[in-house]
Coordinates of C-alpha atoms and ligand atoms in Angstrom, one line a residue:
M1 CA -7.7 3.9 48.5
D2 CA -4.5 5.8 49.1
Q3 CA -1.8 4.3 46.8
I4 CA -1.9 1.6 44.0
I5 CA 1.6 0.1 43.6
L6 CA 3.0 -2.3 41.1
H7 CA 6.2 -4.2 41.9
V8 CA 7.9 -5.6 38.8
D9 CA 10.7 -8.1 39.0
M10 CA 12.4 -9.8 36.0
D11 CA 12.6 -13.6 36.1
A12 CA 16.2 -15.0 36.5
F13 CA 17.3 -11.7 35.0
Y14 CA 20.9 -12.2 33.8
A15 CA 20.3 -15.8 32.8
S16 CA 17.1 -14.9 30.9
V17 CA 18.9 -12.3 29.0
E18 CA 21.7 -14.7 28.0
I19 CA 19.2 -17.4 27.0
R20 CA 17.3 -14.9 24.9
D21 CA 20.5 -14.0 23.0
D22 CA 21.6 -17.6 22.6
P23 CA 18.7 -20.0 22.2
S24 CA 21.0 -23.0 22.4
L25 CA 21.1 -22.3 26.1
R26 CA 17.3 -22.7 26.5
G27 CA 16.2 -25.5 28.7
K28 CA 19.7 -26.0 30.1
P29 CA 20.8 -25.2 33.7
L30 CA 22.6 -22.0 33.2
I31 CA 24.7 -20.4 35.9
I32 CA 25.9 -16.8 35.7
G33 CA 28.7 -15.7 37.9
S34 CA 32.2 -16.9 38.4
L35 CA 33.4 -20.1 36.6
P36 CA 33.8 -23.2 38.6
T37 CA 37.6 -23.1 38.1
E38 CA 37.6 -19.6 39.8
R39 CA 36.7 -18.5 43.2
G40 CA 33.5 -16.5 43.6
V41 CA 29.8 -16.8 43.7
V42 CA 26.7 -17.4 41.6
A43 CA 25.1 -14.1 40.5
T44 CA 21.9 -15.9 39.3
C45 CA 20.9 -19.0 37.5
S46 CA 18.1 -20.3 35.2
Y47 CA 15.1 -22.1 36.8
E48 CA 16.5 -25.4 35.4
A49 CA 19.6 -24.8 37.5
R50 CA 17.5 -23.9 40.6
K51 CA 16.0 -27.4 40.5
F52 CA 19.5 -28.7 41.4
G53 CA 19.5 -26.4 44.5
V54 CA 21.7 -23.8 42.9
H55 CA 20.9 -20.2 44.0
S56 CA 22.2 -16.6 44.0
G57 CA 25.0 -15.8 46.3
M58 CA 26.1 -19.5 46.6
N59 CA 29.8 -20.3 46.4
I60 CA 30.5 -21.4 42.8
K61 CA 32.3 -24.6 43.9
D62 CA 29.2 -25.6 45.8
A63 CA 27.1 -24.9 42.8
Y64 CA 29.3 -27.1 40.7
L65 CA 29.0 -30.0 43.1
L66 CA 25.2 -29.7 42.8
C67 CA 25.1 -29.2 39.1
P68 CA 28.3 -30.3 37.3
Q69 CA 26.4 -30.6 34.0
G70 CA 25.5 -26.8 34.1
V71 CA 26.6 -24.2 31.7
Y72 CA 28.7 -21.6 33.5
M73 CA 29.2 -18.0 32.2
H74 CA 30.5 -14.7 33.3
P75 CA 28.0 -11.9 33.6
N76 CA 27.8 -9.2 30.8
F77 CA 26.9 -6.1 32.9
D78 CA 26.9 -3.7 30.0
K79 CA 24.2 -5.8 28.3
Y80 CA 22.0 -6.0 31.4
R81 CA 22.3 -2.3 32.0
E82 CA 21.1 -1.7 28.4
V83 CA 18.1 -4.0 29.0
S84 CA 17.4 -2.3 32.2
R85 CA 17.3 1.0 30.4
Q86 CA 14.8 -0.4 28.0
L87 CA 12.7 -1.8 30.8
H88 CA 12.6 1.6 32.4
Q89 CA 11.3 3.1 29.2
I90 CA 8.4 0.8 29.4
W91 CA 7.8 1.2 33.1
E92 CA 7.9 4.9 33.1
T93 CA 5.2 5.1 30.5
Y94 CA 2.6 3.9 33.1
A95 CA 3.9 5.2 36.3
S96 CA 4.0 8.7 37.9
A97 CA 7.0 7.5 39.8
A98 CA 9.3 4.6 39.2
E99 CA 11.7 3.5 41.9
A100 CA 14.4 1.1 40.8
V101 CA 15.6 -1.3 43.5
A102 CA 18.0 -3.2 41.2
L103 CA 18.6 -3.4 37.5
D104 CA 15.7 -5.7 37.0
E105 CA 13.3 -4.6 39.7
A106 CA 11.2 -1.5 40.4
Y107 CA 8.2 -0.1 42.3
L108 CA 5.7 1.8 40.2
D109 CA 3.3 4.2 41.5
V110 CA 0.3 3.8 39.2
T111 CA -2.3 5.5 41.5
E112 CA -3.0 8.4 39.1
R113 CA -2.5 6.8 35.8
A114 CA -4.6 3.8 36.7
G115 CA -7.5 5.7 38.3
D116 CA -8.7 2.5 40.0
W117 CA -7.9 -1.1 40.7
E118 CA -9.1 -2.3 37.3
G119 CA -7.0 0.2 35.6
A120 CA -3.9 -0.9 37.5
R121 CA -4.7 -4.5 36.4
E122 CA -4.7 -3.4 32.9
I123 CA -1.3 -1.6 33.3
A124 CA 0.1 -4.8 34.9
R125 CA -1.1 -6.8 31.9
T126 CA 0.3 -4.3 29.4
I127 CA 3.7 -4.2 31.1
K128 CA 3.9 -8.0 31.0
R129 CA 2.8 -8.1 27.4
R130 CA 5.2 -5.4 26.2
T131 CA 8.2 -7.0 28.1
R132 CA 7.4 -10.3 26.3
D133 CA 6.7 -8.8 22.8
E134 CA 9.4 -6.1 22.8
L135 CA 12.2 -7.5 24.9
H136 CA 11.4 -11.2 24.7
L137 CA 11.7 -11.5 28.4
T138 CA 9.3 -12.4 31.2
C139 CA 8.7 -10.7 34.5
S140 CA 6.6 -11.2 37.6
V141 CA 4.3 -8.4 38.7
G142 CA 2.6 -7.7 42.1
L143 CA -0.2 -5.3 42.5
A144 CA -1.0 -4.1 45.9
Y145 CA -1.9 -1.2 48.3
S146 CA 1.7 -0.8 49.7
K147 CA 5.3 -1.4 48.7
T148 CA 5.9 -4.4 51.0
A149 CA 2.7 -6.1 49.9
A150 CA 3.5 -5.4 46.2
K151 CA 6.9 -7.0 46.6
T152 CA 5.4 -10.0 48.3
A153 CA 2.8 -10.3 45.6
S154 CA 5.4 -10.3 42.8
E155 CA 7.2 -13.2 44.5
E156 CA 4.0 -15.1 45.0
K157 CA 3.7 -16.6 41.4
K158 CA 7.2 -16.4 40.0
P159 CA 8.2 -17.0 37.2
D160 CA 6.0 -15.1 34.7
G161 CA 3.6 -14.5 37.6
Y162 CA 0.9 -12.0 38.5
F163 CA -0.7 -11.6 41.9
E164 CA -2.8 -9.0 43.8
I165 CA -3.0 -8.1 47.4
P166 CA -5.7 -5.4 47.6
T167 CA -5.8 -4.6 51.4
P168 CA -3.8 -4.9 54.6
Q169 CA -6.2 -7.6 55.7
D170 CA -5.4 -9.7 52.6
F171 CA -1.7 -9.2 53.2
V172 CA -1.9 -10.4 56.8
A173 CA -4.1 -13.3 55.9
L174 CA -1.6 -14.4 53.3
I175 CA 1.5 -14.2 55.5
L176 CA 0.3 -14.9 59.0
D177 CA 1.6 -18.4 59.3
R178 CA 4.7 -17.9 57.2
D179 CA 8.3 -17.6 58.6
V180 CA 9.3 -14.2 59.8
Q181 CA 11.7 -13.9 56.8
V182 CA 8.6 -13.1 54.6
L183 CA 8.8 -9.6 56.3
Y184 CA 10.7 -7.1 54.3
T185 CA 14.2 -6.4 55.8
V186 CA 14.2 -9.6 57.8
G187 CA 17.2 -11.5 56.5
E188 CA 18.8 -14.7 57.7
K189 CA 20.6 -13.1 60.7
T190 CA 17.5 -11.2 62.0
A191 CA 15.4 -14.3 61.5
E192 CA 17.9 -16.3 63.5
K193 CA 17.6 -13.8 66.4
L194 CA 13.9 -14.0 66.3
H195 CA 13.8 -17.8 66.0
A196 CA 16.1 -18.1 69.0
A197 CA 13.5 -16.1 71.0
G198 CA 10.7 -18.5 69.9
I199 CA 9.4 -16.0 67.3
R200 CA 9.0 -18.0 64.1
T201 CA 6.0 -16.7 62.3
V202 CA 4.3 -13.4 61.5
R203 CA 1.7 -14.4 64.0
D204 CA 4.4 -14.7 66.7
V205 CA 5.6 -11.2 65.7
Q206 CA 2.0 -9.9 66.2
E207 CA 1.6 -11.6 69.5
K208 CA 5.1 -10.6 70.9
Q209 CA 5.5 -7.1 69.7
A210 CA 7.3 -5.9 72.8
E211 CA 9.8 -8.7 72.6
V212 CA 10.5 -8.0 69.0
V213 CA 11.1 -4.4 69.7
R214 CA 13.3 -5.3 72.7
L215 CA 15.4 -7.6 70.5
L216 CA 15.7 -5.5 67.4
G217 CA 15.1 -1.9 68.4
K218 CA 14.1 0.4 65.6
Q219 CA 14.0 -2.4 63.0
G220 CA 11.7 -4.3 65.5
Q221 CA 9.2 -1.5 65.4
W222 CA 9.2 -1.5 61.6
I223 CA 8.8 -5.2 61.5
T224 CA 5.9 -5.2 63.9
Q225 CA 4.2 -2.6 61.7
I226 CA 4.4 -4.6 58.6
A227 CA 3.4 -7.7 60.4
F228 CA 0.0 -5.9 60.6
G229 CA 0.2 -4.8 57.0
I230 CA 1.0 -1.2 57.7
D231 CA 3.5 0.4 55.3
D232 CA 3.0 4.1 54.2
R233 CA 6.2 4.4 52.3
R234 CA 5.8 6.3 49.1
V235 CA 7.3 5.3 45.7
T236 CA 10.1 7.9 45.2
P237 CA 11.5 8.2 41.7
Y238 CA 14.9 6.6 41.6
R239 CA 17.0 5.6 38.6
P240 CA 19.4 2.7 38.7
E241 CA 22.3 5.1 38.4
D242 CA 21.1 6.8 41.6
A243 CA 22.5 3.9 43.5
K244 CA 23.0 4.3 47.3
S245 CA 26.7 3.6 46.8
I246 CA 29.2 3.1 44.0
G247 CA 31.6 0.3 44.6
R248 CA 33.9 -2.3 43.3
E249 CA 35.1 -5.5 44.8
L250 CA 36.9 -8.6 43.8
T251 CA 37.6 -12.2 45.0
F252 CA 41.2 -13.4 44.8
Q253 CA 41.9 -16.7 43.3
E254 CA 44.1 -17.4 46.4
D255 CA 44.0 -15.7 49.8
V256 CA 46.2 -12.7 50.2
S257 CA 48.2 -12.0 53.4
D258 CA 50.4 -9.3 51.9
Y259 CA 48.7 -6.1 53.0
D260 CA 51.0 -3.9 50.8
F261 CA 49.7 -5.8 47.8
L262 CA 46.1 -5.1 49.1
K263 CA 46.8 -1.5 49.0
E264 CA 47.8 -1.7 45.4
V265 CA 44.6 -3.5 44.6
L266 CA 42.7 -0.8 46.5
F267 CA 44.2 1.8 44.2
L268 CA 43.0 0.0 41.1
L269 CA 39.5 -0.5 42.6
S270 CA 39.5 3.2 43.6
L271 CA 40.2 4.1 39.9
S272 CA 37.3 2.1 38.9
V273 CA 35.0 3.6 41.5
E274 CA 36.0 7.1 40.4
Y275 CA 35.2 6.2 36.8
R276 CA 31.7 5.0 37.7
A277 CA 31.1 8.0 40.0
K278 CA 32.1 10.4 37.2
R279 CA 29.8 8.6 34.7
V280 CA 26.8 9.4 36.8
D281 CA 28.1 12.7 38.1
L282 CA 28.0 11.9 41.8
Y283 CA 30.3 12.4 44.7
G284 CA 30.5 10.3 47.8
K285 CA 30.6 11.7 51.4
G286 CA 32.0 8.5 52.8
V287 CA 34.3 5.7 51.8
T288 CA 33.7 2.1 52.8
L289 CA 36.3 -0.7 52.9
K290 CA 35.0 -4.2 52.7
L291 CA 37.0 -7.4 53.4
T292 CA 36.1 -11.0 53.5
Y293 CA 38.7 -13.0 55.4
A294 CA 39.7 -16.5 54.4
N295 CA 37.5 -17.9 57.0
M296 CA 34.5 -16.2 55.3
K297 CA 34.1 -13.6 58.1
G298 CA 33.2 -10.3 56.5
I299 CA 33.9 -6.9 57.9
T300 CA 33.2 -3.3 56.6
R301 CA 34.8 -0.1 57.9
S302 CA 33.7 3.3 56.8
H303 CA 34.9 6.9 57.1
I304 CA 33.4 10.2 56.2
V305 CA 35.1 12.5 53.6
P306 CA 34.2 15.8 52.0
A307 CA 32.0 14.8 48.9
C308 CA 34.5 13.6 46.4
D309 CA 34.9 11.3 43.4
S310 CA 38.7 11.2 43.3
S311 CA 40.5 7.8 43.1
V312 CA 43.3 9.3 45.2
T313 CA 41.0 10.3 48.1
I314 CA 39.1 7.0 47.9
Y315 CA 42.4 5.1 47.9
K316 CA 43.9 7.0 50.8
E317 CA 40.8 6.7 53.0
A318 CA 40.6 2.9 52.2
C319 CA 44.3 2.5 53.1
K320 CA 43.8 4.2 56.4
L321 CA 40.9 1.9 57.1
L322 CA 42.9 -1.1 56.0
D323 CA 45.7 -0.2 58.5
Q324 CA 43.2 -0.4 61.3
V325 CA 41.8 -3.9 60.6
E326 CA 43.0 -7.3 61.9
K327 CA 45.7 -8.6 59.6
R328 CA 44.5 -12.0 58.5
P329 CA 44.4 -13.7 55.0
V330 CA 41.9 -12.0 52.8
R331 CA 39.7 -13.6 50.2
L332 CA 37.7 -10.6 49.0
I333 CA 38.4 -6.9 49.0
G334 CA 36.1 -4.0 47.9
V335 CA 35.8 -0.3 48.2
S336 CA 32.9 2.0 47.7
L337 CA 31.6 5.6 47.9
Y338 CA 28.4 6.1 49.9
N339 CA 26.1 8.9 51.0
L340 CA 26.1 10.1 47.4
S341 CA 25.5 13.7 46.5
D342 CA 25.5 15.6 43.3
E343 CA 27.7 18.4 44.6
E344 CA 31.4 18.2 45.2
E345 CA 33.0 19.7 48.3
R346 CA 36.4 20.5 47.4
Q347 CA 38.9 21.5 50.0
L348 CA 40.9 24.3 48.7
S349 CA 44.6 23.4 48.8
F350 CA 47.6 25.6 49.0
E351 CA 48.0 25.2 45.3
D352 CA 44.5 26.2 44.5
L353 CA 45.0 29.4 46.5
L354 CA 48.2 30.1 44.6
G355 CA 46.1 29.8 41.5
H356 CA 48.1 26.9 40.0
E357 CA 46.7 25.4 36.8
T358 CA 47.4 21.8 37.6
D359 CA 45.1 19.5 39.6
P360 CA 47.1 18.0 42.5
L361 CA 44.8 15.0 42.7
A362 CA 45.2 14.2 39.0
E363 CA 49.0 14.6 39.4
E364 CA 49.0 12.3 42.3
Q365 CA 47.0 9.7 40.4
N366 CA 49.5 9.8 37.6
R367 CA 52.3 9.4 40.0
L368 CA 50.7 6.4 41.7
L369 CA 49.9 4.9 38.3
A370 CA 53.4 5.3 37.0
A371 CA 55.0 3.8 40.2
L372 CA 52.7 0.8 40.0
G373 CA 53.4 0.4 36.3
E374 CA 57.0 0.4 36.8
R375 CA 56.8 -2.1 39.6
Y376 CA 54.9 -4.7 37.4
H377 CA 56.2 -3.6 34.0
L378 CA 52.7 -2.9 33.0
D379 CA 51.3 0.2 31.3
F380 CA 48.5 1.0 33.7
A381 CA 48.0 4.6 32.7
G382 CA 47.7 3.6 29.0
H383 CA 45.0 1.0 29.7
L384 CA 42.8 2.7 32.1
D385 CA 39.7 2.1 30.0
Q386 CA 40.2 -1.6 30.1
L387 CA 40.9 -1.6 33.8
Y388 CA 37.4 -0.3 34.4
H389 CA 36.0 -3.6 33.1
S390 CA 35.7 -6.0 36.0
Q391 CA 37.1 -9.0 34.0
T392 CA 40.3 -7.2 32.9
L393 CA 40.7 -5.7 36.3
H394 CA 40.4 -9.2 37.8
R395 CA 42.9 -10.7 35.4
T396 CA 45.3 -7.9 36.0
V397 CA 45.1 -8.3 39.7
E398 CA 45.7 -12.0 39.4
Y399 CA 48.7 -11.3 37.2
M400 CA 50.0 -8.9 39.9
R401 CA 49.4 -11.4 42.6
K402 CA 51.4 -14.1 40.9
H403 CA 54.3 -11.8 39.9
R404 CA 54.6 -10.0 43.2
R405 CA 56.8 -12.6 44.7
L406 CA 59.2 -12.4 41.8
I407 CA 59.3 -8.6 42.1
S408 CA 59.7 -8.0 45.8
Ligands
DCP1 N1 22.1 -10.7 41.6 C1 23.5 -11.0 42.0 N2 23.8 -11.5 43.2 C2 22.9 -11.8 44.1 C3 21.5 -11.6 43.7 C4 21.2 -11.1 42.5 O1 24.4 -10.6 41.2 N3 23.2 -12.3 45.3 C5 21.8 -10.3 40.3 C6 21.6 -11.3 39.3 C7 20.1 -11.3 39.1 C8 19.7 -9.9 39.3 O2 20.7 -9.4 40.3 O3 19.8 -11.8 37.7 C9 18.3 -9.8 39.9 O4 18.2 -10.4 41.2 P1 17.0 -11.2 41.6 O5 17.1 -11.5 43.1 O6 15.7 -10.5 41.1 O7 17.1 -12.6 40.9 P2 16.7 -13.1 39.4 O8 16.0 -12.0 38.7 O9 17.9 -13.6 38.8 O10 15.7 -14.2 39.7 P3 14.2 -14.2 40.2 O11 13.4 -14.9 39.0 O12 14.2 -15.0 41.4 O13 13.8 -12.8 40.4
MG2 MG1 14.5 -10.8 39.4

């Protein structure tokens, strides 16, 4: 056998961590995300809450309608990152490569360490036991010959599950009559396209390969491959901090039509992106602006930049992108760096050539901070550390939104 892969996924991750740390929450429907009085979404919820139909990504108001008796809490990201770090310590003991997909989820290449299938089983058991004994959390583990099969396997018996898919034949037999969404990368939108063409199950994909490729192009080729259980992708070492992008976004409590105000918010978001990028020592070669309009239509616009981590560059690019979009009321705004690299590409400025000591970008940042502070009578520069926390940022932006009318 070529590869032996484990896929580990924590059960109701954020919620389980909160329940572990406050046992009075145990057995209750717990919903982590925005509060019902705010605007925003469910990040995750306990299995008790799932019984009411609540799920990740759902509008928090809809969650509240389904489950008014639930306990609602904001996420504590710092805590989850710390738990994730501890999980990686366990995982990496047994894998020659660990590829993080999210804070709570990773592929582990155990081919060498396990030696054979029985050895891999033993590793899966050990990881589940250590996660329970040392971190007091449960996870679901899938053991398989490929990444897609391992992921499918870990979902098979959730929560606290374990499942094996030894061969492509086993994989295909398991999923053949399931909806196309079981295939990795097929989300709701792709599924809709396929359904509209009468392609509902994996069997349909197998039988109508040409049609799938015609509809979906390159993604279609990939989907037809995995419909036959073919997936040769390797597990490539990847830490959570090696994210594909570094971004920040926020949902306003009321829609915003004032695009000058949106630019001020973009500056604060850019500061926070710079902070995160600096923490992991990465530079982005592109900036993405993300908007969700009041009617829930979402758009993203991106632009390439010389690899940077400067809030000023991020902010300026994001403003240019914002100038180009349709001006409608906005519900959510976000900005991110993508195409990350560990080397900066600095354009030499006139000042650099003249050998000035000062950093023009840092100066510009200070200037923008001072102007914003003056406008709102707030000391932004003196409280940058706090602004990097999403809750403070959110509160500050709400304060700005409410006071803006009075100022301008
Ligand atoms: N998450 C989020 N927003 C989403 C999906 C997930 O913020 N739309 C966060 C919260 C989750 C964590 O990521 O706790 C892991 O996501 P999973 O999809 O693995 O969900 P859970 O671990 O919460 O539940 P499950 O037991 O289904 O894996
Ligand atoms: Mg999970």
